[in-house]
mmCIF file of C-alpha atoms in Angstrom:
data_model
loop_
_atom_site.group_PDB
_atom_site.id
_atom_site.type_symbol
_atom_site.label_atom_id
_atom_site.label_comp_id
_atom_site.label_asym_id
_atom_site.label_seq_id
_atom_site.Cartn_x
_atom_site.Cartn_y
_atom_site.Cartn_z
ATOM 1 C CA UNK A 1 -58.290 15.796 -94.550
ATOM 2 C CA UNK A 2 -60.272 15.561 -97.764
ATOM 3 C CA UNK A 3 -63.543 13.829 -98.191
ATOM 4 C CA UNK A 4 -64.540 14.260 -101.797
ATOM 5 C CA UNK A 5 -65.242 11.045 -103.649
ATOM 6 C CA UNK A 6 -62.160 9.593 -105.322
ATOM 7 C CA UNK A 7 -62.110 9.992 -109.074
ATOM 8 C CA UNK A 8 -61.189 7.214 -111.453
ATOM 9 C CA UNK A 9 -57.797 7.492 -113.017
ATOM 10 C CA UNK A 10 -56.684 10.961 -111.851
ATOM 11 C CA UNK A 11 -54.253 12.717 -114.155
ATOM 12 C CA UNK A 12 -50.698 13.062 -112.864
ATOM 13 C CA UNK A 13 -50.204 16.622 -114.030
ATOM 14 C CA UNK A 14 -48.769 18.369 -110.968
ATOM 15 C CA UNK A 15 -45.047 18.929 -110.546
ATOM 16 C CA UNK A 16 -42.996 19.892 -107.502
ATOM 17 C CA UNK A 17 -43.747 23.608 -107.908
ATOM 18 C CA UNK A 18 -47.477 22.891 -108.079
ATOM 19 C CA UNK A 19 -47.369 20.689 -104.984
ATOM 20 C CA UNK A 20 -45.327 23.254 -103.045
ATOM 21 C CA UNK A 21 -47.777 26.009 -104.039
ATOM 22 C CA UNK A 22 -50.740 23.912 -102.916
ATOM 23 C CA UNK A 23 -49.076 23.122 -99.590
ATOM 24 C CA UNK A 24 -47.984 26.699 -98.973
ATOM 25 C CA UNK A 25 -51.433 27.951 -99.993
ATOM 26 C CA UNK A 26 -53.044 25.623 -97.459
ATOM 27 C CA UNK A 27 -50.784 26.966 -94.701
ATOM 28 C CA UNK A 28 -50.633 30.662 -95.578
ATOM 29 C CA UNK A 29 -54.071 31.597 -94.392
ATOM 30 C CA UNK A 30 -55.213 33.944 -91.687
ATOM 31 C CA UNK A 31 -52.850 32.337 -89.167
ATOM 32 C CA UNK A 32 -49.807 34.396 -90.082
ATOM 33 C CA UNK A 33 -51.874 37.584 -89.749
ATOM 34 C CA UNK A 34 -53.361 36.727 -86.349
ATOM 35 C CA UNK A 35 -51.662 33.932 -84.417
ATOM 36 C CA UNK A 36 -48.589 35.746 -83.127
ATOM 37 C CA UNK A 37 -50.611 38.076 -80.894
ATOM 38 C CA UNK A 38 -52.138 35.338 -78.683
ATOM 39 C CA UNK A 39 -48.945 33.249 -78.919
ATOM 40 C CA UNK A 40 -46.686 35.976 -77.527
ATOM 41 C CA UNK A 41 -48.774 36.106 -74.333
ATOM 42 C CA UNK A 42 -47.333 32.791 -73.200
ATOM 43 C CA UNK A 43 -43.958 32.751 -74.939
ATOM 44 C CA UNK A 44 -42.890 36.370 -74.566
ATOM 45 C CA UNK A 45 -39.512 36.954 -76.206
ATOM 46 C CA UNK A 46 -39.207 33.178 -76.675
ATOM 47 C CA UNK A 47 -41.740 33.419 -79.516
ATOM 48 C CA UNK A 48 -39.223 32.337 -82.202
ATOM 49 C CA UNK A 49 -38.496 29.170 -80.203
ATOM 50 C CA UNK A 50 -42.223 28.426 -80.011
ATOM 51 C CA UNK A 51 -42.475 28.854 -83.808
ATOM 52 C CA UNK A 52 -39.607 26.407 -84.304
ATOM 53 C CA UNK A 53 -41.214 23.809 -82.002
ATOM 54 C CA UNK A 54 -44.527 24.079 -83.852
ATOM 55 C CA UNK A 55 -42.712 23.687 -87.187
ATOM 56 C CA UNK A 56 -40.887 20.532 -86.062
ATOM 57 C CA UNK A 57 -44.122 18.904 -84.889
ATOM 58 C CA UNK A 58 -45.834 19.917 -88.133
ATOM 59 C CA UNK A 59 -43.038 18.365 -90.191
ATOM 60 C CA UNK A 60 -43.304 15.038 -88.346
ATOM 61 C CA UNK A 61 -47.070 15.063 -88.834
ATOM 62 C CA UNK A 62 -46.698 15.773 -92.546
ATOM 63 C CA UNK A 63 -44.252 12.905 -93.078
ATOM 64 C CA UNK A 64 -46.484 10.461 -91.178
ATOM 65 C CA UNK A 65 -49.483 11.636 -93.210
ATOM 66 C CA UNK A 66 -47.607 11.173 -96.477
ATOM 67 C CA UNK A 67 -46.548 7.606 -95.659
ATOM 68 C CA UNK A 68 -50.080 6.685 -94.583
ATOM 69 C CA UNK A 69 -51.605 8.304 -97.662
ATOM 70 C CA UNK A 70 -49.378 6.124 -99.836
ATOM 71 C CA UNK A 71 -50.807 2.999 -98.174
ATOM 72 C CA UNK A 72 -54.394 4.261 -97.936
ATOM 73 C CA UNK A 73 -55.007 6.390 -101.044
ATOM 74 C CA UNK A 74 -58.757 6.725 -100.461
ATOM 75 C CA UNK A 75 -60.183 10.011 -99.203
ATOM 76 C CA UNK A 76 -60.591 10.538 -95.488
ATOM 77 C CA UNK A 77 -57.143 11.129 -93.986
ATOM 78 C CA UNK A 78 -56.832 10.018 -90.357
ATOM 79 C CA UNK A 79 -60.522 9.085 -90.411
ATOM 80 C CA UNK A 80 -59.380 6.206 -92.644
ATOM 81 C CA UNK A 81 -55.934 5.690 -91.102
ATOM 82 C CA UNK A 82 -57.273 5.449 -87.552
ATOM 83 C CA UNK A 83 -60.012 3.022 -88.546
ATOM 84 C CA UNK A 84 -57.673 0.753 -90.515
ATOM 85 C CA UNK A 85 -54.704 0.830 -88.142
ATOM 86 C CA UNK A 86 -56.143 1.452 -84.670
ATOM 87 C CA UNK A 87 -59.831 0.577 -84.773
ATOM 88 C CA UNK A 88 -63.143 2.186 -85.623
ATOM 89 C CA UNK A 89 -63.368 4.298 -82.471
ATOM 90 C CA UNK A 90 -60.029 5.996 -83.179
ATOM 91 C CA UNK A 91 -60.938 6.645 -86.786
ATOM 92 C CA UNK A 92 -64.225 8.128 -85.643
ATOM 93 C CA UNK A 93 -62.495 10.343 -83.050
ATOM 94 C CA UNK A 94 -60.065 11.519 -85.740
ATOM 95 C CA UNK A 95 -62.967 12.562 -87.951
ATOM 96 C CA UNK A 96 -64.807 14.112 -84.998
ATOM 97 C CA UNK A 97 -61.767 16.123 -83.851
ATOM 98 C CA UNK A 98 -61.096 17.224 -87.437
ATOM 99 C CA UNK A 99 -64.613 18.568 -87.856
ATOM 100 C CA UNK A 100 -64.591 20.264 -84.442
ATOM 101 C CA UNK A 101 -61.131 21.768 -84.927
ATOM 102 C CA UNK A 102 -61.760 22.954 -88.455
ATOM 103 C CA UNK A 103 -65.120 24.485 -87.598
ATOM 104 C CA UNK A 104 -63.228 26.525 -85.000
ATOM 105 C CA UNK A 105 -60.666 27.336 -87.714
ATOM 106 C CA UNK A 106 -63.480 28.674 -89.895
ATOM 107 C CA UNK A 107 -64.507 30.971 -87.064
ATOM 108 C CA UNK A 108 -60.900 32.116 -86.609
ATOM 109 C CA UNK A 109 -60.537 32.887 -90.317
ATOM 110 C CA UNK A 110 -63.763 34.870 -90.391
ATOM 111 C CA UNK A 111 -62.840 36.813 -87.251
ATOM 112 C CA UNK A 112 -59.381 37.592 -88.642
ATOM 113 C CA UNK A 113 -60.923 38.995 -91.805
ATOM 114 C CA UNK A 114 -63.286 41.145 -89.766
ATOM 115 C CA UNK A 115 -60.556 42.370 -87.384
ATOM 116 C CA UNK A 116 -58.575 43.745 -90.341
ATOM 117 C CA UNK A 117 -61.455 44.840 -92.565
ATOM 118 C CA UNK A 118 -63.692 46.626 -90.053
ATOM 119 C CA UNK A 119 -62.284 46.865 -86.507
ATOM 120 C CA UNK A 120 -64.957 47.235 -83.875
ATOM 121 C CA UNK A 121 -67.534 45.327 -85.919
ATOM 122 C CA UNK A 122 -65.804 41.969 -85.880
ATOM 123 C CA UNK A 123 -68.727 39.717 -85.009
ATOM 124 C CA UNK A 124 -71.352 40.931 -87.524
ATOM 125 C CA UNK A 125 -68.769 41.271 -90.308
ATOM 126 C CA UNK A 126 -67.396 37.790 -89.604
ATOM 127 C CA UNK A 127 -70.911 36.318 -89.592
ATOM 128 C CA UNK A 128 -71.675 38.007 -92.931
ATOM 129 C CA UNK A 129 -68.451 36.617 -94.412
ATOM 130 C CA UNK A 130 -69.380 33.091 -93.333
ATOM 131 C CA UNK A 131 -72.841 33.427 -94.885
ATOM 132 C CA UNK A 132 -71.337 34.667 -98.172
ATOM 133 C CA UNK A 133 -68.722 31.894 -98.336
ATOM 134 C CA UNK A 134 -71.311 29.243 -97.494
ATOM 135 C CA UNK A 135 -73.511 30.535 -100.325
ATOM 136 C CA UNK A 136 -70.573 30.274 -102.756
ATOM 137 C CA UNK A 137 -69.763 26.728 -101.666
ATOM 138 C CA UNK A 138 -73.444 25.807 -101.912
ATOM 139 C CA UNK A 139 -73.289 26.589 -105.619
ATOM 140 C CA UNK A 140 -70.296 24.345 -106.132
ATOM 141 C CA UNK A 141 -67.495 26.928 -106.200
ATOM 142 C CA UNK A 142 -63.983 25.394 -106.180
ATOM 143 C CA UNK A 143 -60.434 26.668 -105.840
ATOM 144 C CA UNK A 144 -58.286 25.570 -108.781
ATOM 145 C CA UNK A 145 -54.520 25.121 -108.620
ATOM 146 C CA UNK A 146 -54.153 28.366 -110.583
ATOM 147 C CA UNK A 147 -56.265 30.275 -108.054
ATOM 148 C CA UNK A 148 -54.213 28.789 -105.203
ATOM 149 C CA UNK A 149 -51.010 30.046 -106.838
ATOM 150 C CA UNK A 150 -52.486 33.528 -107.298
ATOM 151 C CA UNK A 151 -53.575 33.676 -103.656
ATOM 152 C CA UNK A 152 -50.149 32.529 -102.469
ATOM 153 C CA UNK A 153 -48.440 35.229 -104.546
ATOM 154 C CA UNK A 154 -50.764 37.944 -103.210
ATOM 155 C CA UNK A 155 -50.284 36.876 -99.586
ATOM 156 C CA UNK A 156 -46.514 36.616 -100.010
ATOM 157 C CA UNK A 157 -46.468 40.073 -101.586
ATOM 158 C CA UNK A 158 -48.321 41.546 -98.609
ATOM 159 C CA UNK A 159 -45.980 39.821 -96.159
ATOM 160 C CA UNK A 160 -42.941 41.008 -98.125
ATOM 161 C CA UNK A 161 -44.223 44.575 -97.909
ATOM 162 C CA UNK A 162 -44.695 44.207 -94.145
ATOM 163 C CA UNK A 163 -41.197 42.766 -93.692
ATOM 164 C CA UNK A 164 -39.675 45.550 -95.790
ATOM 165 C CA UNK A 165 -41.490 48.166 -93.720
ATOM 166 C CA UNK A 166 -40.266 46.630 -90.472
ATOM 167 C CA UNK A 167 -36.682 46.514 -91.763
ATOM 168 C CA UNK A 168 -36.775 50.107 -93.044
ATOM 169 C CA UNK A 169 -38.163 51.315 -89.709
ATOM 170 C CA UNK A 170 -34.748 50.721 -88.154
ATOM 171 C CA UNK A 171 -36.301 49.016 -85.147
ATOM 172 C CA UNK A 172 -34.907 45.624 -86.064
ATOM 173 C CA UNK A 173 -31.438 47.053 -85.513
ATOM 174 C CA UNK A 174 -32.349 47.418 -81.839
ATOM 175 C CA UNK A 175 -32.442 43.646 -81.418
ATOM 176 C CA UNK A 176 -28.826 43.694 -80.262
ATOM 177 C CA UNK A 177 -29.937 45.750 -77.257
ATOM 178 C CA UNK A 178 -32.474 43.174 -76.094
ATOM 179 C CA UNK A 179 -31.451 41.258 -72.958
ATOM 180 C CA UNK A 180 -31.298 37.811 -74.513
ATOM 181 C CA UNK A 181 -34.659 36.111 -74.751
ATOM 182 C CA UNK A 182 -35.936 37.611 -71.530
ATOM 183 C CA UNK A 183 -37.220 35.592 -68.568
ATOM 184 C CA UNK A 184 -38.064 31.920 -69.082
ATOM 185 C CA UNK A 185 -41.829 31.802 -69.746
ATOM 186 C CA UNK A 186 -42.213 28.347 -68.225
ATOM 187 C CA UNK A 187 -42.785 25.098 -70.071
ATOM 188 C CA UNK A 188 -46.540 25.569 -70.256
ATOM 189 C CA UNK A 189 -46.118 29.123 -71.521
ATOM 190 C CA UNK A 190 -43.687 28.175 -74.262
ATOM 191 C CA UNK A 191 -45.394 24.929 -75.299
ATOM 192 C CA UNK A 192 -48.863 26.451 -75.059
ATOM 193 C CA UNK A 193 -47.726 29.170 -77.459
ATOM 194 C CA UNK A 194 -46.264 26.525 -79.772
ATOM 195 C CA UNK A 195 -49.665 24.838 -79.715
ATOM 196 C CA UNK A 196 -51.284 28.106 -80.736
ATOM 197 C CA UNK A 197 -48.781 28.626 -83.556
ATOM 198 C CA UNK A 198 -49.419 25.076 -84.777
ATOM 199 C CA UNK A 199 -52.773 26.478 -85.909
ATOM 200 C CA UNK A 200 -50.913 28.556 -88.504
ATOM 201 C CA UNK A 201 -49.186 25.467 -89.957
ATOM 202 C CA UNK A 202 -52.349 23.392 -90.328
ATOM 203 C CA UNK A 203 -53.000 22.568 -93.963
ATOM 204 C CA UNK A 204 -49.675 20.988 -94.864
ATOM 205 C CA UNK A 205 -51.297 17.523 -95.033
ATOM 206 C CA UNK A 206 -52.957 18.625 -98.273
ATOM 207 C CA UNK A 207 -49.672 17.734 -99.981
ATOM 208 C CA UNK A 208 -49.854 14.175 -98.631
ATOM 209 C CA UNK A 209 -53.163 13.580 -100.416
ATOM 210 C CA UNK A 210 -51.819 14.450 -103.879
ATOM 211 C CA UNK A 211 -50.367 11.000 -104.624
ATOM 212 C CA UNK A 212 -52.670 10.377 -107.580
ATOM 213 C CA UNK A 213 -52.232 13.862 -109.045
ATOM 214 C CA UNK A 214 -48.466 14.487 -109.068
ATOM 215 C CA UNK A 215 -45.750 13.190 -111.322
ATOM 216 C CA UNK A 216 -43.391 10.734 -109.578
ATOM 217 C CA UNK A 217 -45.162 10.975 -106.188
ATOM 218 C CA UNK A 218 -42.490 8.954 -104.331
ATOM 219 C CA UNK A 219 -40.028 11.773 -105.008
ATOM 220 C CA UNK A 220 -42.271 14.790 -105.485
ATOM 221 C CA UNK A 221 -44.358 14.535 -102.291
ATOM 222 C CA UNK A 222 -41.458 14.287 -99.784
ATOM 223 C CA UNK A 223 -39.635 17.077 -101.612
ATOM 224 C CA UNK A 224 -42.752 19.275 -101.677
ATOM 225 C CA UNK A 225 -43.396 18.711 -97.958
ATOM 226 C CA UNK A 226 -39.836 19.721 -97.083
ATOM 227 C CA UNK A 227 -39.824 22.782 -99.349
ATOM 228 C CA UNK A 228 -43.298 24.032 -98.411
ATOM 229 C CA UNK A 229 -42.921 23.515 -94.663
ATOM 230 C CA UNK A 230 -39.331 24.777 -94.637
ATOM 231 C CA UNK A 231 -40.233 27.895 -96.564
ATOM 232 C CA UNK A 232 -43.289 28.651 -94.433
ATOM 233 C CA UNK A 233 -41.309 28.038 -91.232
ATOM 234 C CA UNK A 234 -38.641 30.550 -92.291
ATOM 235 C CA UNK A 235 -41.333 33.052 -93.255
ATOM 236 C CA UNK A 236 -43.088 32.645 -89.897
ATOM 237 C CA UNK A 237 -39.817 33.061 -88.020
ATOM 238 C CA UNK A 238 -39.078 36.283 -89.903
ATOM 239 C CA UNK A 239 -42.584 37.715 -89.532
ATOM 240 C CA UNK A 240 -43.056 36.635 -85.896
ATOM 241 C CA UNK A 241 -39.651 37.928 -84.809
ATOM 242 C CA UNK A 242 -40.179 41.168 -86.714
ATOM 243 C CA UNK A 243 -43.545 41.784 -85.069
ATOM 244 C CA UNK A 244 -42.072 41.011 -81.649
ATOM 245 C CA UNK A 245 -39.265 43.533 -82.096
ATOM 246 C CA UNK A 246 -41.206 46.295 -83.841
ATOM 247 C CA UNK A 247 -44.321 46.212 -81.663
ATOM 248 C CA UNK A 248 -42.840 44.857 -78.453
ATOM 249 C CA UNK A 249 -44.356 42.118 -76.333
ATOM 250 C CA UNK A 250 -47.029 44.243 -74.688
ATOM 251 C CA UNK A 251 -48.416 45.899 -77.810
ATOM 252 C CA UNK A 252 -48.254 42.698 -79.857
ATOM 253 C CA UNK A 253 -50.142 40.748 -77.181
ATOM 254 C CA UNK A 254 -53.050 43.195 -77.278
ATOM 255 C CA UNK A 255 -53.153 43.778 -81.038
ATOM 256 C CA UNK A 256 -56.118 42.545 -83.078
ATOM 257 C CA UNK A 257 -54.453 43.428 -86.406
ATOM 258 C CA UNK A 258 -50.689 43.019 -85.828
ATOM 259 C CA UNK A 259 -49.634 43.601 -89.438
ATOM 260 C CA UNK A 260 -51.473 46.907 -89.626
ATOM 261 C CA UNK A 261 -50.035 47.997 -86.281
ATOM 262 C CA UNK A 262 -46.541 47.009 -87.447
ATOM 263 C CA UNK A 263 -46.560 49.215 -90.556
ATOM 264 C CA UNK A 264 -48.062 52.075 -88.548
ATOM 265 C CA UNK A 265 -45.355 51.861 -85.891
ATOM 266 C CA UNK A 266 -42.734 51.476 -88.622
ATOM 267 C CA UNK A 267 -43.845 54.840 -90.004
ATOM 268 C CA UNK A 268 -45.574 53.702 -93.188
ATOM 269 C CA UNK A 269 -49.299 54.357 -92.633
ATOM 270 C CA UNK A 270 -49.954 54.287 -96.397
ATOM 271 C CA UNK A 271 -49.222 50.544 -96.314
ATOM 272 C CA UNK A 272 -52.067 49.780 -93.902
ATOM 273 C CA UNK A 273 -54.561 49.108 -96.748
ATOM 274 C CA UNK A 274 -52.080 46.645 -98.267
ATOM 275 C CA UNK A 275 -52.048 44.708 -94.991
ATOM 276 C CA UNK A 276 -55.844 44.750 -94.855
ATOM 277 C CA UNK A 277 -56.038 43.447 -98.424
ATOM 278 C CA UNK A 278 -53.477 40.723 -97.712
ATOM 279 C CA UNK A 279 -55.325 39.581 -94.598
ATOM 280 C CA UNK A 280 -58.635 39.600 -96.480
ATOM 281 C CA UNK A 281 -57.259 37.498 -99.338
ATOM 282 C CA UNK A 282 -55.601 35.022 -96.971
ATOM 283 C CA UNK A 283 -58.505 34.645 -94.558
ATOM 284 C CA UNK A 284 -61.333 34.499 -97.107
ATOM 285 C CA UNK A 285 -59.395 32.122 -99.354
ATOM 286 C CA UNK A 286 -58.722 29.824 -96.393
ATOM 287 C CA UNK A 287 -62.321 30.131 -95.204
ATOM 288 C CA UNK A 288 -63.580 29.043 -98.619
ATOM 289 C CA UNK A 289 -61.450 25.891 -98.538
ATOM 290 C CA UNK A 290 -62.199 25.130 -94.894
ATOM 291 C CA UNK A 291 -65.970 25.318 -95.229
ATOM 292 C CA UNK A 292 -65.664 23.115 -98.295
ATOM 293 C CA UNK A 293 -63.498 20.537 -96.513
ATOM 294 C CA UNK A 294 -65.455 20.432 -93.256
ATOM 295 C CA UNK A 295 -68.784 20.035 -95.020
ATOM 296 C CA UNK A 296 -67.377 17.158 -97.109
ATOM 297 C CA UNK A 297 -66.022 15.460 -93.980
ATOM 298 C CA UNK A 298 -69.364 15.897 -92.264
ATOM 299 C CA UNK A 299 -71.145 14.386 -95.269
ATOM 300 C CA UNK A 300 -68.706 11.445 -95.352
ATOM 301 C CA UNK A 301 -69.240 10.704 -91.659
ATOM 302 C CA UNK A 302 -72.995 10.949 -92.210
ATOM 303 C CA UNK A 303 -72.780 8.490 -95.110
ATOM 304 C CA UNK A 304 -70.969 6.071 -92.772
ATOM 305 C CA UNK A 305 -73.700 6.446 -90.158
ATOM 306 C CA UNK A 306 -71.576 8.350 -87.639
ATOM 307 C CA UNK A 307 -73.712 11.475 -88.067
ATOM 308 C CA UNK A 308 -77.348 11.860 -89.169
ATOM 309 C CA UNK A 309 -77.607 10.345 -92.653
ATOM 310 C CA UNK A 310 -79.660 13.289 -93.895
ATOM 311 C CA UNK A 311 -76.426 15.320 -93.917
ATOM 312 C CA UNK A 312 -74.996 13.097 -96.667
ATOM 313 C CA UNK A 313 -77.640 14.125 -99.223
ATOM 314 C CA UNK A 314 -76.113 15.719 -102.339
ATOM 315 C CA UNK A 315 -77.879 18.552 -104.161
ATOM 316 C CA UNK A 316 -79.140 17.338 -107.543
ATOM 317 C CA UNK A 317 -78.204 20.503 -109.404
ATOM 318 C CA UNK A 318 -75.065 21.792 -107.679
ATOM 319 C CA UNK A 319 -73.562 18.423 -106.747
ATOM 320 C CA UNK A 320 -72.682 19.426 -103.177
ATOM 321 C CA UNK A 321 -73.786 18.061 -99.789
ATOM 322 C CA UNK A 322 -75.945 21.133 -99.273
ATOM 323 C CA UNK A 323 -77.377 20.157 -95.896
ATOM 324 C CA UNK A 324 -73.902 19.641 -94.481
ATOM 325 C CA UNK A 325 -72.857 22.974 -96.021
ATOM 326 C CA UNK A 326 -75.721 24.814 -94.349
ATOM 327 C CA UNK A 327 -75.148 23.110 -90.980
ATOM 328 C CA UNK A 328 -71.431 23.902 -90.970
ATOM 329 C CA UNK A 329 -72.100 27.517 -91.958
ATOM 330 C CA UNK A 330 -74.714 27.897 -89.227
ATOM 331 C CA UNK A 331 -72.418 26.464 -86.536
ATOM 332 C CA UNK A 332 -69.579 28.774 -87.594
ATOM 333 C CA UNK A 333 -71.888 31.796 -87.442
ATOM 334 C CA UNK A 334 -72.844 30.843 -83.884
ATOM 335 C CA UNK A 335 -69.171 30.520 -82.939
ATOM 336 C CA UNK A 336 -68.167 33.925 -84.316
ATOM 337 C CA UNK A 337 -71.060 35.522 -82.435
ATOM 338 C CA UNK A 338 -70.133 33.879 -79.136
ATOM 339 C CA UNK A 339 -66.337 33.579 -79.052
ATOM 340 C CA UNK A 340 -63.302 35.768 -79.711
ATOM 341 C CA UNK A 341 -60.387 35.191 -82.069
ATOM 342 C CA UNK A 342 -57.964 33.889 -79.442
ATOM 343 C CA UNK A 343 -60.407 31.314 -78.154
ATOM 344 C CA UNK A 344 -61.183 30.148 -81.694
ATOM 345 C CA UNK A 345 -57.475 29.729 -82.499
ATOM 346 C CA UNK A 346 -56.750 27.779 -79.312
ATOM 347 C CA UNK A 347 -59.731 25.461 -79.704
ATOM 348 C CA UNK A 348 -58.938 24.856 -83.357
ATOM 349 C CA UNK A 349 -55.363 23.973 -82.417
ATOM 350 C CA UNK A 350 -56.620 21.464 -79.840
ATOM 351 C CA UNK A 351 -58.851 19.658 -82.323
ATOM 352 C CA UNK A 352 -56.203 19.523 -85.048
ATOM 353 C CA UNK A 353 -53.522 18.330 -82.599
ATOM 354 C CA UNK A 354 -55.760 15.446 -81.529
ATOM 355 C CA UNK A 355 -56.342 14.600 -85.181
ATOM 356 C CA UNK A 356 -52.612 14.436 -85.898
ATOM 357 C CA UNK A 357 -51.883 12.527 -82.703
ATOM 358 C CA UNK A 358 -54.109 9.768 -84.121
ATOM 359 C CA UNK A 359 -52.325 10.112 -87.472
ATOM 360 C CA UNK A 360 -48.928 9.545 -85.868
ATOM 361 C CA UNK A 361 -50.215 6.656 -83.777
ATOM 362 C CA UNK A 362 -51.511 5.102 -86.997
ATOM 363 C CA UNK A 363 -48.108 5.610 -88.666
ATOM 364 C CA UNK A 364 -46.490 3.647 -85.840
ATOM 365 C CA UNK A 365 -48.542 0.634 -86.948
ATOM 366 C CA UNK A 366 -47.016 0.640 -90.432
ATOM 367 C CA UNK A 367 -44.758 -2.330 -91.065
ATOM 368 C CA UNK A 368 -41.181 -2.143 -92.415
ATOM 369 C CA UNK A 369 -42.467 -3.337 -95.790
ATOM 370 C CA UNK A 370 -45.010 -0.484 -95.863
ATOM 371 C CA UNK A 371 -42.479 2.349 -96.184
ATOM 372 C CA UNK A 372 -42.838 3.193 -92.501
ATOM 373 C CA UNK A 373 -41.098 6.503 -91.700
ATOM 374 C CA UNK A 374 -38.072 6.451 -89.376
ATOM 375 C CA UNK A 375 -39.410 5.627 -85.912
ATOM 376 C CA UNK A 376 -38.351 8.983 -84.506
ATOM 377 C CA UNK A 377 -40.747 10.811 -86.854
ATOM 378 C CA UNK A 378 -44.116 9.420 -85.666
ATOM 379 C CA UNK A 379 -42.858 9.240 -82.068
ATOM 380 C CA UNK A 380 -41.861 12.921 -82.028
ATOM 381 C CA UNK A 381 -45.078 13.779 -83.860
ATOM 382 C CA UNK A 382 -47.284 11.841 -81.420
ATOM 383 C CA UNK A 383 -45.560 13.085 -78.268
ATOM 384 C CA UNK A 384 -45.410 16.609 -79.659
ATOM 385 C CA UNK A 385 -49.128 16.697 -80.473
ATOM 386 C CA UNK A 386 -50.110 15.375 -77.033
ATOM 387 C CA UNK A 387 -47.775 17.743 -75.176
ATOM 388 C CA UNK A 388 -48.822 20.817 -77.163
ATOM 389 C CA UNK A 389 -52.524 19.988 -76.781
ATOM 390 C CA UNK A 390 -52.106 19.566 -73.006
ATOM 391 C CA UNK A 391 -50.184 22.861 -72.790
ATOM 392 C CA UNK A 392 -52.972 24.982 -74.265
ATOM 393 C CA UNK A 393 -55.013 27.122 -71.829
ATOM 394 C CA UNK A 394 -56.757 24.957 -69.241
ATOM 395 C CA UNK A 395 -60.247 26.074 -70.231
ATOM 396 C CA UNK A 396 -59.550 25.121 -73.839
ATOM 397 C CA UNK A 397 -58.190 21.721 -72.838
ATOM 398 C CA UNK A 398 -61.150 20.959 -70.585
ATOM 399 C CA UNK A 399 -63.644 22.033 -73.228
ATOM 400 C CA UNK A 400 -61.806 20.025 -75.860
ATOM 401 C CA UNK A 401 -61.819 16.892 -73.714
ATOM 402 C CA UNK A 402 -65.527 17.368 -73.046
ATOM 403 C CA UNK A 403 -66.215 17.618 -76.777
ATOM 404 C CA UNK A 404 -64.123 14.503 -77.444
ATOM 405 C CA UNK A 405 -66.025 12.726 -74.671
ATOM 406 C CA UNK A 406 -69.284 13.731 -76.314
ATOM 407 C CA UNK A 407 -68.058 12.296 -79.601
ATOM 408 C CA UNK A 408 -67.056 9.038 -77.919
ATOM 409 C CA UNK A 409 -70.481 8.858 -76.256
ATOM 410 C CA UNK A 410 -72.215 9.269 -79.616
ATOM 411 C CA UNK A 411 -70.081 6.472 -81.058
ATOM 412 C CA UNK A 412 -70.737 4.179 -78.090
ATOM 413 C CA UNK A 413 -74.496 4.805 -78.264
ATOM 414 C CA UNK A 414 -74.494 4.027 -81.949
ATOM 415 C CA UNK A 415 -72.546 0.810 -81.395
ATOM 416 C CA UNK A 416 -74.562 -0.233 -78.362
ATOM 417 C CA UNK A 417 -78.028 0.407 -79.676
ATOM 418 C CA UNK A 418 -77.440 0.185 -83.412
ATOM 419 C CA UNK A 419 -78.851 3.661 -84.010
ATOM 420 C CA UNK A 420 -77.315 5.635 -86.841
ATOM 421 C CA UNK A 421 -76.746 8.941 -85.118
#
């Protein structure tokens, strides 16, 4: 979900490769370096199935987002779609859940960076990273398409090195000796893990917002969504399955830096710094974009009166909503000091799943003349988001519902008393 002000007459300069790189760059963040450890707890040896389920739900969400973006080209994502198609409350809850989920994502990215960079000092290192990134965003730093491509190449190179190490270890050859997929983990175990892994796919909707920037968007955007999501899904299946086999379920479930542990177990300790560098590039690059996006969403909601209007003020020199930037950075620092990586991933997944549930519900309201996607797409996306969100750990679900209830209460108070909260 983007919230920057729309520009007049954007140049259509991006091709399919550019759009795929942007989509892959939005997805290949810290998730691939961290999510498989908490996910394997519930799924066990069924981890590849959980990855596939998460990928299918993500694909449906991306298609629904793309069709809605074509009809509502203004910035805002489901904040706009929900308001226009379902009513103001649903649009507000989409924006609220986006901010809540992505703030948790910021914490997860920072904690992932710290877990790889300086194990044992995760909280202070993560807090310092958030402060540094917030300071960069405050001064108007942006990620260009070229920078996105460079980051994607670096992350892919690190993952390729990890995969090669796991293959050369010879442990993958032992897969034939595994007793099938092991015991059935239960529906909640498998689907809860898929909900966790969905966190690693979040970001694909960035492609859907490129309609005014790509050449031949009617063809380029669907193609880019399929290529980017398909490629990332295959990569996640390879990496997740490799980690499961090389480390085993028990060691993977307790690992804070799975990629480092994988190359160590594979017998290539010299590659550990490469994994640390890859995780740092992925997590800090994603953190930069996330803080930028969340602060812009917060400012947009403030401008609409859904949050304190003071947060919408733009810095005269740097041209950024600096108060929103500082608030988001401060909240993320509090989160990394109070919560662990697994909790941050699960809570982020809950918020983003709610956001996309509203997106799919909005897509169902598109008419046949509005290039509505095949009915199965938003239906599978909506049901999938609801089921995965409800399958996350109970404490996460209860906390998430409480936060959504708080958001609804703020909206109701504003509507009832006319106060611009």
